[in-house]
Coordinates of C-alpha atoms and ligand atoms in Angstrom, one line a residue:
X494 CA 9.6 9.6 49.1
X495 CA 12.5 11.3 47.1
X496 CA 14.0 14.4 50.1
X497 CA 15.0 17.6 49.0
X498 CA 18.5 18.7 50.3
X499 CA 20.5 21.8 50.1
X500 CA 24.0 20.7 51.3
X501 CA 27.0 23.2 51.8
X502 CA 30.6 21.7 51.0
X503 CA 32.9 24.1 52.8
X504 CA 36.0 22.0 51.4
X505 CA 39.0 22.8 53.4
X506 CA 37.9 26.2 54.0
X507 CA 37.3 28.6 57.0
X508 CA 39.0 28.2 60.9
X509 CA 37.4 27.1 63.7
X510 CA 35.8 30.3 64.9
X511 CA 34.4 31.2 61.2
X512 CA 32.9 27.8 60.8
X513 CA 31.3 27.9 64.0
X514 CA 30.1 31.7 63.7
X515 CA 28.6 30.3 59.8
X516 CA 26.8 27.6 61.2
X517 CA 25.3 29.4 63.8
X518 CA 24.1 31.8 61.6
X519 CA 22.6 28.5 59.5
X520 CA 20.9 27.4 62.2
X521 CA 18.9 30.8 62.2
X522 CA 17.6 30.6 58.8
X523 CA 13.9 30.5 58.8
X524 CA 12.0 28.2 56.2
X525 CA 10.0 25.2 56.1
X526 CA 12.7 22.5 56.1
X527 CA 11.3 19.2 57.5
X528 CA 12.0 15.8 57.5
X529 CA 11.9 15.8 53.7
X530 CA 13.7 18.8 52.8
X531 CA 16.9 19.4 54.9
X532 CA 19.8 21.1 55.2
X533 CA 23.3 19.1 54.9
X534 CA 27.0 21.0 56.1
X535 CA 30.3 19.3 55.4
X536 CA 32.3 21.3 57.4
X537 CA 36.3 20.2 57.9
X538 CA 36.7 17.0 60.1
X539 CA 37.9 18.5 63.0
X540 CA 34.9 20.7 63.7
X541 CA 32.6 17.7 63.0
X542 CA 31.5 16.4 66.7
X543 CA 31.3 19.7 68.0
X544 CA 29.0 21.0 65.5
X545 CA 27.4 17.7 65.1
X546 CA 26.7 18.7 69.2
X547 CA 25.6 22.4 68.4
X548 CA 22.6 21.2 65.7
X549 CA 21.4 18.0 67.1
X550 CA 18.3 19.7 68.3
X551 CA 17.5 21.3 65.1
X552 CA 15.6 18.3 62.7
X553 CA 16.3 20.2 59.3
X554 CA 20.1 20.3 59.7
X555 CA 22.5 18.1 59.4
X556 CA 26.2 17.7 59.6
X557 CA 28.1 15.6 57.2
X558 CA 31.5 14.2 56.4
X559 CA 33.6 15.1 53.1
X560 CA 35.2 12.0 53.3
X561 CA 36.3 8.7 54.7
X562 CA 37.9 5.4 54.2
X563 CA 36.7 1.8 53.9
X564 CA 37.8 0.0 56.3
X565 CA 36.4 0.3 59.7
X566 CA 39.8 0.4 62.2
X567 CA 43.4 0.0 61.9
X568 CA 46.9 1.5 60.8
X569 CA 45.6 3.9 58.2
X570 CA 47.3 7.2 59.5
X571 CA 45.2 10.1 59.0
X572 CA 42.2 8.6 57.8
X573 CA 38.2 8.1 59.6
X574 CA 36.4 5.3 59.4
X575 CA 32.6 5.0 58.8
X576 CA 32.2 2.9 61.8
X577 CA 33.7 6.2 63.3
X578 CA 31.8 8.5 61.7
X579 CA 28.5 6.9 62.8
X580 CA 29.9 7.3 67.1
X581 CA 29.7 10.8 66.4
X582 CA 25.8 10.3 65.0
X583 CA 27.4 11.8 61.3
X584 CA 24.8 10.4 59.1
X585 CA 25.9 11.8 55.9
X586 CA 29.1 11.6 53.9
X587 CA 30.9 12.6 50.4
X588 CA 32.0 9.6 48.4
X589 CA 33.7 10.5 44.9
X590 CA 33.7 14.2 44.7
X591 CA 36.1 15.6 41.8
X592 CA 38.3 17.1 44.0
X593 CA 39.4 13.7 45.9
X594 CA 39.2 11.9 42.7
X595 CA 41.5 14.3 40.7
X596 CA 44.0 15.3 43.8
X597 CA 43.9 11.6 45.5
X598 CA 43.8 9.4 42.9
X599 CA 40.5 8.2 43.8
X600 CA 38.8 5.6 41.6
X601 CA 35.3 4.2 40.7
X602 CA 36.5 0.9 42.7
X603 CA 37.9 2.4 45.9
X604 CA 34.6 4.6 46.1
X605 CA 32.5 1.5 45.4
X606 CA 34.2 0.1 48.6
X607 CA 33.8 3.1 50.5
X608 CA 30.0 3.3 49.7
X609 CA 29.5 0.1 50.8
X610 CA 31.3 0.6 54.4
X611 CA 29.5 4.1 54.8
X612 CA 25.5 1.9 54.0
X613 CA 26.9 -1.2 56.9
X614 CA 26.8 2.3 59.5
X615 CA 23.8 3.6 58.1
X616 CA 25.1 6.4 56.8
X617 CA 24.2 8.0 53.7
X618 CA 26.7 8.1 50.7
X619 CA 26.4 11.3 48.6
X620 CA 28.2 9.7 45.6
X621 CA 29.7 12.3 43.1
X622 CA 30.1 12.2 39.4
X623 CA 30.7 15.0 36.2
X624 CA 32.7 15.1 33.5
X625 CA 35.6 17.2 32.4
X626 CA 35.5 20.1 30.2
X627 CA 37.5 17.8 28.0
X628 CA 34.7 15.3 27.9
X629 CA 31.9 17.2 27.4
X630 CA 33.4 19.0 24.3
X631 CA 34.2 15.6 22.7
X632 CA 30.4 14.6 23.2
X633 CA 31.6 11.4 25.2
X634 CA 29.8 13.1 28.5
X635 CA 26.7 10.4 29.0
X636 CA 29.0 7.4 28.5
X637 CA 31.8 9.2 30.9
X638 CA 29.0 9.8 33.9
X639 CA 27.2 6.9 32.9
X640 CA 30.8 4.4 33.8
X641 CA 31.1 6.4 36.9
X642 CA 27.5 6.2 38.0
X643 CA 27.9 1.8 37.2
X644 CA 31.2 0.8 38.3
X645 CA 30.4 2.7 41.9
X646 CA 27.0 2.0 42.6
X647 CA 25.8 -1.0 40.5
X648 CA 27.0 -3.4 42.2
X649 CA 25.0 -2.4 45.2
X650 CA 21.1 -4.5 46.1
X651 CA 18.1 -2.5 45.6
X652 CA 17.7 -1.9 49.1
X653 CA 21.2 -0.5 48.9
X654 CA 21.3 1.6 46.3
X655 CA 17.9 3.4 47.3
X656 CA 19.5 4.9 50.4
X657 CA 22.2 6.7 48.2
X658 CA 22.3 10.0 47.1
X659 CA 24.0 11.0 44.0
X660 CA 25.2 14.4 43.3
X661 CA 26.1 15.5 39.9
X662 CA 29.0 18.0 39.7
X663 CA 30.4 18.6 36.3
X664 CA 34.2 19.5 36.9
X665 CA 34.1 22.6 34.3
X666 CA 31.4 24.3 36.5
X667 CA 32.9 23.9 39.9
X668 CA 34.4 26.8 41.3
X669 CA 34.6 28.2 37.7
X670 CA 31.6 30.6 38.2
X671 CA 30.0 28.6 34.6
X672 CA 27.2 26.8 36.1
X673 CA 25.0 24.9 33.4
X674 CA 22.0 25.1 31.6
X675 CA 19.1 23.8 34.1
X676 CA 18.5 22.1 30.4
X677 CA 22.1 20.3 30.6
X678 CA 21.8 19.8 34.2
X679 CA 17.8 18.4 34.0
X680 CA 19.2 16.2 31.0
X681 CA 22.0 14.4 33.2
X682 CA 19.6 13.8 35.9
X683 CA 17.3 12.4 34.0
X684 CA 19.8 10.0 32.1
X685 CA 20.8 8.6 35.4
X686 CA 17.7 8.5 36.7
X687 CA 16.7 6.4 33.7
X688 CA 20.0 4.5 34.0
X689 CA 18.9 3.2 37.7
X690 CA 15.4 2.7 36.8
X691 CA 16.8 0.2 34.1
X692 CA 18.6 -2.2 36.5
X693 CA 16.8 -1.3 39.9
X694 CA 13.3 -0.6 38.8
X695 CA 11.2 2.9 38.4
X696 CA 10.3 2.5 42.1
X697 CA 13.5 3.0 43.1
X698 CA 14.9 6.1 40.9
X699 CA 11.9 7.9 42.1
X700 CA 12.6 7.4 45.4
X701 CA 16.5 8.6 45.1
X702 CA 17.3 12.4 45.4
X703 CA 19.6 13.9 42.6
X704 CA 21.8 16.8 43.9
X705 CA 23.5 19.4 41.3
X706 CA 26.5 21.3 41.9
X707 CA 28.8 23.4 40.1
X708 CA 28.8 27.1 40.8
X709 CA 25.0 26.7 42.6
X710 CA 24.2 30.5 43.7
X711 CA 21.5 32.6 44.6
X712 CA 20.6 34.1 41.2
X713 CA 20.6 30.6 39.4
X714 CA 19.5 28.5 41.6
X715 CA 15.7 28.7 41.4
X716 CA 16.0 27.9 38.1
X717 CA 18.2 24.6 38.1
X718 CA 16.8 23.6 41.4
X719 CA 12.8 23.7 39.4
X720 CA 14.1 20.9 37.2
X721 CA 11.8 17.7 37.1
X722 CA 14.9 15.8 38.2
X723 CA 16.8 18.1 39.9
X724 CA 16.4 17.5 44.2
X725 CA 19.2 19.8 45.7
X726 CA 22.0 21.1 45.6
X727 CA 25.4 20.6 46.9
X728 CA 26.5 23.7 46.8
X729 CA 30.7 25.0 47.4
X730 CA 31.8 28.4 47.1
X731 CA 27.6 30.4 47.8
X732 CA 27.6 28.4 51.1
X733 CA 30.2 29.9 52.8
X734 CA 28.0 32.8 52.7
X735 CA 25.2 32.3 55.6
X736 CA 23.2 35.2 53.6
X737 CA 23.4 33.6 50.3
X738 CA 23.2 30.1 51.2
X739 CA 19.8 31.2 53.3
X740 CA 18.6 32.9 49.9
X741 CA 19.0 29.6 48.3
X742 CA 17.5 27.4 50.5
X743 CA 14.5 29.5 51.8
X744 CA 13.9 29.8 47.7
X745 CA 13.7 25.8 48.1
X746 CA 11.9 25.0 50.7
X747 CA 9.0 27.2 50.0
Ligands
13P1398 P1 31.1 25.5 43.7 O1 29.7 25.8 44.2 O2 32.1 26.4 44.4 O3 31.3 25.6 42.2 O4 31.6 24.1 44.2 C1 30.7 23.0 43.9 C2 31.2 21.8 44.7 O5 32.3 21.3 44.4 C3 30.4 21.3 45.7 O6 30.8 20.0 46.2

């Protein structure tokens, strides 16, 4: 069954004490989140055991990681490993969002590696794609998301490929304030849901839950998040606001 998520990217935002007062006031947000609809923070790294420790009671929340490398120990200064990520019980992490892509060089074949290490823990890839403003305006935007969406996740089995999530975030609407159409947004979704349906079956792109992002807030996030393809969102800037992030989500999981 396809889960609905709302998931907060704080990015490298907020210290210690404001993350930890912001989660806390997460925790107290009352809907009907459940197994199938949850709740998914990506706080900074350092905070992630001890708030990892301060939800693990609560089912609908979960804490995630916004990134990690492929290979599971070694001399890689600075980075995490997957196989590190699951001794803290992390079961979700970012694979491919714009900003790593764009300000670390990261490519469709490194984040095909790293989706592969992250499903050998069990954990959860939420694979990003979205085009450039550039793209989109010379109408080349299905064949751009479509190349990402392959050379990352196509090489995975069905089995494997089911327990991804895929967000779509196109670059012109993050942190720009222009979110789009639930009409452009519903019509990407769709395409890759089609796209997976092709290779891995109908079964299987039912079954997988499509995130949006870009510029997700209270006022327009009813509508995107009433699309036919549209499961979540992952949402940057609104959830750093435990008010507006709650308006969101309780509009969700109703
Ligand atoms: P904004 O919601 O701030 O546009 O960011 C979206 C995003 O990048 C989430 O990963």
């Amino acid at each position: 069954m396809r889960k609905k998520i709302i998931a907060g990217n704080w990015k490298m935002n907020l210290d210690y004490s404001e993350s930890k007062s912001l989660i806390q006031n997460i925790a107290k947000i009352e809907s009907d989140f459940n197994a199938n609809a949850e709740i998914v923070i990506f706080p900074s790294m350092p905070y992630l055991s001890v708030f990892h420790e301060l939800t693990k009671d609560i089912d609908w929340i979960n804490i995630g990681s916004q990134n990690c490398y492929f290979e599971k120990s070694g001399a890689f200064t600075g980075e995490t490993s997957p196989v590190q990520l699951k001794s803290l019980g992390i079961k979700y992490c970012l694979v491919g969002h714009s900003e790593r892509r764009d300000y670390f060089s990261e490519d469709n074949v490194v984040l095909a590696k790293k989706i592969k290490a992250l499903l050998e823990e069990g954990i959860t890839p939420i694979f990003c794609c979205g085009e450039q403003l550039q793209v989109r305006e010379a109408n080349v935007y299905k064949e751009f998301i479509m190349k990402q969406v392959e050379e990352s996740l196509f090489d995975l089995s069905v089995q494997d490929i089911a327990r991804v999530v895929i967000a779509y975030e196109p670059v012109w609407a993050i942190g720009t304030g222009k979110t789009a159409t639930a009409q452009q947004a519903q019509e990407i979704h769709q395409l890759i849901r089609n796209r997976i349906a092709k290779d891995f079956g109908d079964k299987t792109a039912n079954e997988m839950s499509i995130l949006y992002g870009g510029s997700m807030k209270a006022e327009n996030a009813r509508e995107l998040l009433a699309q036919k393809d549209i499961d979540g969102g992952l949402i940057g800037g609104a959830s750093l606001n435990a008010d507006t992030f709650a308006q969101i989500s309780i509009s969700y999981s109703e």
